[in-house]
Coordinates of C-alpha atoms in Angstrom, one line a residue:
M1 CA 94.9 33.4 19.3
L2 CA 95.5 30.4 17.3
L3 CA 94.6 27.1 17.9
M4 CA 96.7 24.4 16.8
V5 CA 96.0 20.4 17.0
L6 CA 99.3 18.5 16.2
Q7 CA 99.3 15.2 15.9
Q8 CA 102.0 12.7 17.1
Y9 CA 103.0 10.1 14.3
P10 CA 105.5 7.2 15.1
P11 CA 108.8 8.1 13.1
P12 CA 108.9 6.7 9.8
A13 CA 109.9 3.2 9.2
E14 CA 113.6 2.7 7.9
G15 CA 114.0 3.1 4.1
A16 CA 110.8 5.3 3.3
E17 CA 110.9 8.0 1.7
G18 CA 111.1 11.9 3.0
P19 CA 108.7 13.4 0.8
D20 CA 105.8 11.1 1.6
T21 CA 106.3 11.9 4.8
E22 CA 106.0 15.6 4.6
E23 CA 103.0 15.4 2.9
Q24 CA 101.3 13.3 5.5
N25 CA 102.1 15.8 8.1
D26 CA 100.5 18.8 6.4
D27 CA 97.4 16.3 5.4
H28 CA 96.7 16.5 9.5
R29 CA 97.8 20.2 10.6
L30 CA 94.7 21.9 11.8
G31 CA 93.9 26.0 12.6
I32 CA 92.8 29.1 11.5
Y33 CA 95.1 30.7 8.7
G34 CA 94.4 33.2 5.5
W35 CA 91.8 35.7 6.2
R36 CA 90.3 34.5 8.9
K37 CA 93.4 34.8 10.9
R38 CA 93.4 38.6 9.7
C39 CA 89.4 39.2 10.5
L40 CA 90.1 37.9 14.2
Y41 CA 92.7 39.9 14.6
L42 CA 91.1 43.1 13.7
L43 CA 87.6 42.0 16.0
V44 CA 90.2 42.1 18.7
L45 CA 92.2 45.0 17.8
L46 CA 88.5 46.5 17.7
L47 CA 87.5 45.8 20.9
L48 CA 90.7 47.3 22.9
S49 CA 90.1 50.0 21.0
T50 CA 86.5 50.2 22.1
L51 CA 87.6 50.0 26.1
L52 CA 90.2 52.1 25.9
V53 CA 87.4 55.0 24.4
N54 CA 85.0 53.9 26.9
I55 CA 88.2 54.0 30.0
A56 CA 88.9 57.8 28.6
L57 CA 84.9 59.0 28.6
T58 CA 84.7 57.8 32.2
I59 CA 87.7 59.6 33.7
W60 CA 86.8 62.7 31.4
I61 CA 82.9 62.7 32.8
L62 CA 84.5 62.2 36.2
R63 CA 86.8 65.5 36.0
V64 CA 84.1 67.8 34.4
T65 CA 81.2 66.7 36.9
C66 CA 84.0 66.9 39.7
L67 CA 82.4 63.9 41.2
N68 CA 83.3 63.4 44.6
T69 CA 82.6 61.4 48.1
E70 CA 80.8 64.8 49.1
G71 CA 78.7 65.5 46.0
M72 CA 79.1 66.6 42.3
G73 CA 80.5 69.4 40.6
Q74 CA 79.6 73.0 43.0
L75 CA 77.1 70.9 45.2
R76 CA 78.4 69.7 48.5
I77 CA 76.8 67.2 50.7
T78 CA 76.9 67.1 54.2
S79 CA 75.6 65.8 57.4
D80 CA 73.7 69.0 57.7
R81 CA 73.2 70.9 55.0
V82 CA 74.0 71.1 51.4
R83 CA 76.0 73.5 50.3
L84 CA 76.0 75.1 46.3
D85 CA 78.7 77.3 45.2
G86 CA 78.6 79.9 42.4
V87 CA 75.1 80.1 39.9
S88 CA 73.0 77.3 39.2
E89 CA 70.0 76.4 37.6
F90 CA 66.6 74.6 38.3
L91 CA 64.5 73.1 36.4
F92 CA 61.4 71.9 38.5
S93 CA 60.7 72.9 42.4
L94 CA 63.1 72.9 45.2
Y95 CA 62.3 71.9 48.8
A96 CA 64.3 73.5 51.8
Q97 CA 63.5 74.1 55.0
E98 CA 66.2 77.3 55.0
I99 CA 68.2 79.3 52.0
H100 CA 70.8 81.5 53.2
S101 CA 74.0 82.7 51.1
K102 CA 77.2 82.9 52.4
Q103 CA 78.8 85.9 54.9
D104 CA 79.4 89.4 53.3
T105 CA 77.5 87.5 49.9
S106 CA 73.8 88.5 48.9
L107 CA 71.4 85.7 47.5
L108 CA 70.1 86.3 44.6
I109 CA 66.9 84.7 43.0
H110 CA 66.7 84.9 39.3
S111 CA 64.2 83.9 36.7
E112 CA 65.2 84.3 32.8
S113 CA 61.7 84.3 31.5
Q114 CA 58.9 83.7 34.0
N115 CA 58.1 84.8 37.5
V116 CA 59.7 83.5 40.8
T117 CA 57.1 82.1 43.6
L118 CA 58.1 80.9 46.8
Q119 CA 55.8 78.8 48.9
A120 CA 54.9 77.7 52.4
C121 CA 53.1 74.7 53.0
N122 CA 51.7 72.3 55.4
G123 CA 52.3 68.4 56.1
K124 CA 49.5 67.3 53.2
G125 CA 51.4 69.7 50.5
G126 CA 48.1 72.6 51.2
V127 CA 49.6 76.2 50.8
L128 CA 49.9 78.7 54.0
G129 CA 51.4 81.2 52.4
S130 CA 53.0 82.9 49.1
L131 CA 55.2 85.5 47.5
N132 CA 54.7 85.9 44.0
L133 CA 57.5 87.9 41.6
G134 CA 56.3 88.5 38.1
P135 CA 57.0 90.8 35.7
Q136 CA 54.6 93.4 36.2
S137 CA 53.5 92.9 40.0
M138 CA 53.9 91.2 43.3
E139 CA 51.5 89.1 45.1
S140 CA 51.6 88.1 48.8
V141 CA 49.2 85.4 50.1
G142 CA 48.7 84.5 53.7
Q143 CA 46.9 85.7 56.9
H144 CA 49.5 88.1 57.7
F145 CA 52.3 90.5 56.2
E146 CA 55.1 92.4 57.8
V147 CA 57.9 94.7 56.7
M148 CA 60.5 94.5 59.3
T149 CA 63.8 96.8 59.6
S150 CA 67.2 95.3 60.3
T151 CA 66.7 96.2 63.9
G152 CA 63.6 94.3 64.1
K153 CA 60.9 97.0 64.3
L154 CA 58.0 97.1 62.2
L155 CA 57.5 99.7 59.6
F156 CA 54.3 98.0 57.6
S157 CA 52.1 94.9 59.1
A158 CA 48.7 94.3 57.1
G159 CA 45.9 91.7 58.3
T160 CA 42.4 90.7 58.4
E161 CA 41.2 93.2 60.7
Q162 CA 43.9 96.3 60.2
V163 CA 46.6 97.7 58.4
V164 CA 49.4 99.3 60.9
V165 CA 52.2 101.8 59.2
G166 CA 55.1 101.5 62.0
A167 CA 57.3 104.5 60.5
D168 CA 57.9 107.9 62.2
K169 CA 56.6 109.9 59.2
L170 CA 54.4 108.5 56.0
T171 CA 54.7 110.7 53.1
I172 CA 52.3 110.4 50.2
T173 CA 53.8 112.2 47.0
G174 CA 51.0 111.4 44.8
S175 CA 49.5 114.9 42.8
D176 CA 46.3 113.4 43.5
G177 CA 47.0 112.6 47.2
A178 CA 45.6 109.7 48.9
Q179 CA 41.8 108.6 48.6
C180 CA 40.0 106.6 51.6
E181 CA 37.3 104.8 51.7
H182 CA 36.6 104.6 55.2
S183 CA 37.7 106.9 58.9
I184 CA 41.3 107.5 59.4
E185 CA 42.8 107.5 62.8
T186 CA 46.1 109.9 63.0
S187 CA 47.1 112.3 65.4
L188 CA 49.3 114.4 62.8
V189 CA 47.9 115.7 59.3
R190 CA 50.5 118.3 57.2
A191 CA 51.5 119.0 54.0
E192 CA 54.9 119.4 52.7
H193 CA 57.1 123.2 52.7
S194 CA 55.3 125.0 50.3
M195 CA 52.3 122.7 49.4
D196 CA 48.8 123.1 50.3
L197 CA 46.9 121.0 52.7
R198 CA 43.6 119.8 51.4
L199 CA 40.9 117.3 53.0
E200 CA 38.1 117.4 50.7
A201 CA 35.0 114.7 50.5
P202 CA 33.8 115.6 46.9
T203 CA 30.1 113.9 47.6
R204 CA 29.9 113.5 51.1
S205 CA 30.4 115.2 54.5
L206 CA 33.6 115.7 56.2
H207 CA 34.1 115.2 59.9
L208 CA 36.7 115.9 62.1
D209 CA 36.4 114.4 65.7
A210 CA 39.0 113.7 68.4
P211 CA 38.7 113.5 71.9
K212 CA 40.4 116.4 73.5
G213 CA 40.4 118.5 70.6
V214 CA 40.7 119.4 67.1
H215 CA 43.2 122.3 66.1
I216 CA 43.8 123.5 62.7
K217 CA 46.9 125.7 62.1
A218 CA 48.1 127.4 59.2
V219 CA 51.7 128.3 60.2
S220 CA 52.7 131.0 56.7
G221 CA 49.0 131.0 55.0
S222 CA 45.9 130.7 55.4
G223 CA 43.1 128.5 56.1
Q224 CA 39.5 128.0 54.2
A225 CA 36.7 125.7 54.9
V226 CA 34.0 125.6 51.7
S227 CA 30.8 123.4 52.6
S228 CA 27.9 123.3 49.5
M229 CA 25.5 123.1 53.0
D230 CA 26.6 123.7 56.5
I231 CA 29.6 124.4 58.9
S232 CA 29.6 122.7 62.0
L233 CA 32.0 123.8 64.8
L234 CA 30.7 121.7 67.5
S235 CA 32.8 121.7 71.3
M236 CA 30.6 119.3 74.0
D237 CA 32.4 120.5 77.2
G238 CA 34.9 123.7 76.2
V239 CA 34.9 126.4 74.4
L240 CA 34.9 127.5 71.1
I241 CA 38.3 129.9 70.1
L242 CA 39.2 131.8 67.2
D243 CA 42.3 133.0 67.4
A244 CA 43.4 135.3 64.2
E245 CA 44.6 138.8 64.2
R246 CA 41.0 139.4 62.4
V247 CA 38.2 137.5 61.8
Q248 CA 35.8 138.0 59.0
L249 CA 32.6 136.9 58.3
P250 CA 31.5 138.4 55.6
K251 CA 28.1 137.3 54.8
L252 CA 26.3 137.3 58.4
P253 CA 22.5 139.0 58.1
L254 CA 22.5 142.8 59.6
S255 CA 20.5 144.8 61.8
G256 CA 20.5 147.9 60.2
E257 CA 23.3 150.5 60.0
G258 CA 26.5 150.2 62.3
E259 CA 28.0 152.8 64.6
K260 CA 30.6 155.0 62.5
G261 CA 33.9 154.1 63.6
S262 CA 37.3 155.6 61.4
P263 CA 36.2 157.3 58.5
G264 CA 34.8 154.7 56.0
E265 CA 34.4 152.3 58.7
Q266 CA 30.9 150.8 60.3
L267 CA 30.7 149.1 63.0
Y268 CA 29.0 145.8 64.1
E269 CA 28.7 143.1 67.1
V270 CA 28.4 139.5 66.7
C271 CA 25.3 137.9 68.0
V272 CA 24.5 135.0 68.5
C273 CA 20.9 132.9 68.5
P274 CA 20.0 130.5 71.2
D275 CA 19.7 127.8 68.1
G276 CA 23.8 128.9 67.2
R277 CA 22.8 130.9 64.7
L278 CA 25.0 134.1 64.2
Y279 CA 24.0 137.6 62.8
L280 CA 25.4 141.7 63.0
S281 CA 23.6 143.9 64.6
K282 CA 24.8 147.8 65.4
A283 CA 27.1 148.6 67.5
G284 CA 26.2 151.0 70.2
H285 CA 27.2 152.2 73.3
T286 CA 26.3 149.1 74.9
S287 CA 24.9 145.5 73.4
T288 CA 22.7 145.7 70.7
C289 CA 21.4 142.0 70.6
H290 CA 18.8 142.1 72.6
D291 CA 17.3 144.7 70.6
N292 CA 17.8 142.9 67.2
S293 CA 17.1 139.4 68.7
H294 CA 14.3 139.5 66.1
N295 CA 16.5 138.1 63.5
C296 CA 16.7 134.9 65.5

């Protein structure tokens, strides 16, 4: 832009010379000329270029971030929910009342280098429960822990008072079995096919107790009870049944020679003392326990 101020002069008098009039007009003409004018044009061009670059960058940022009236990018904000499509990265904590995936789509929570922590807090910011998934372990902190099936059936629950396994069958696959520090209450304990079942207490006593009886059965093998001290079989209201084709008590004390049966065999009868001890007495036509009661 050029600003020129021209001063009007009265026409020259008659008889005045022409060259003097043109020289006088040149002396009173004002404006920007020469290098100043070129610099001013260059400045206007630079401002115009900067304005065009800013407009282009603004349009590019709007297109890249997908900014619209409902949100930005893959994020959509509505009156009742926030919807996020695709994969997104959160640098800090995320607070939400409910997180779920779209229909027929799995929900993936992934951490590239550290753990994943889910926490439930109260109104004051205190942690009521948490689930920590680390690279080596998983930790759950809370008053009660439950594992449910898709149909709502309880599989496992743990609390401050008890631990419940709700599955129809609990299988322990460890080669060393299971170690229990206190009592176990169950209706059935059995081994897998072609495997032995062993109930062992290396340093303490082993007790099997049931209000309606204990049934020990070996379908295709043998049963053995070994103790470094005493083995007590006690029935409070019923009887003690040893149901087998052959029952052997090889180390019972003998009261004498038994009656000969088939060649090479000696016959004995099992006698019971008032205190419950057993001993063998030589067999006869009638009972010989009374005759050999001195063994008690």
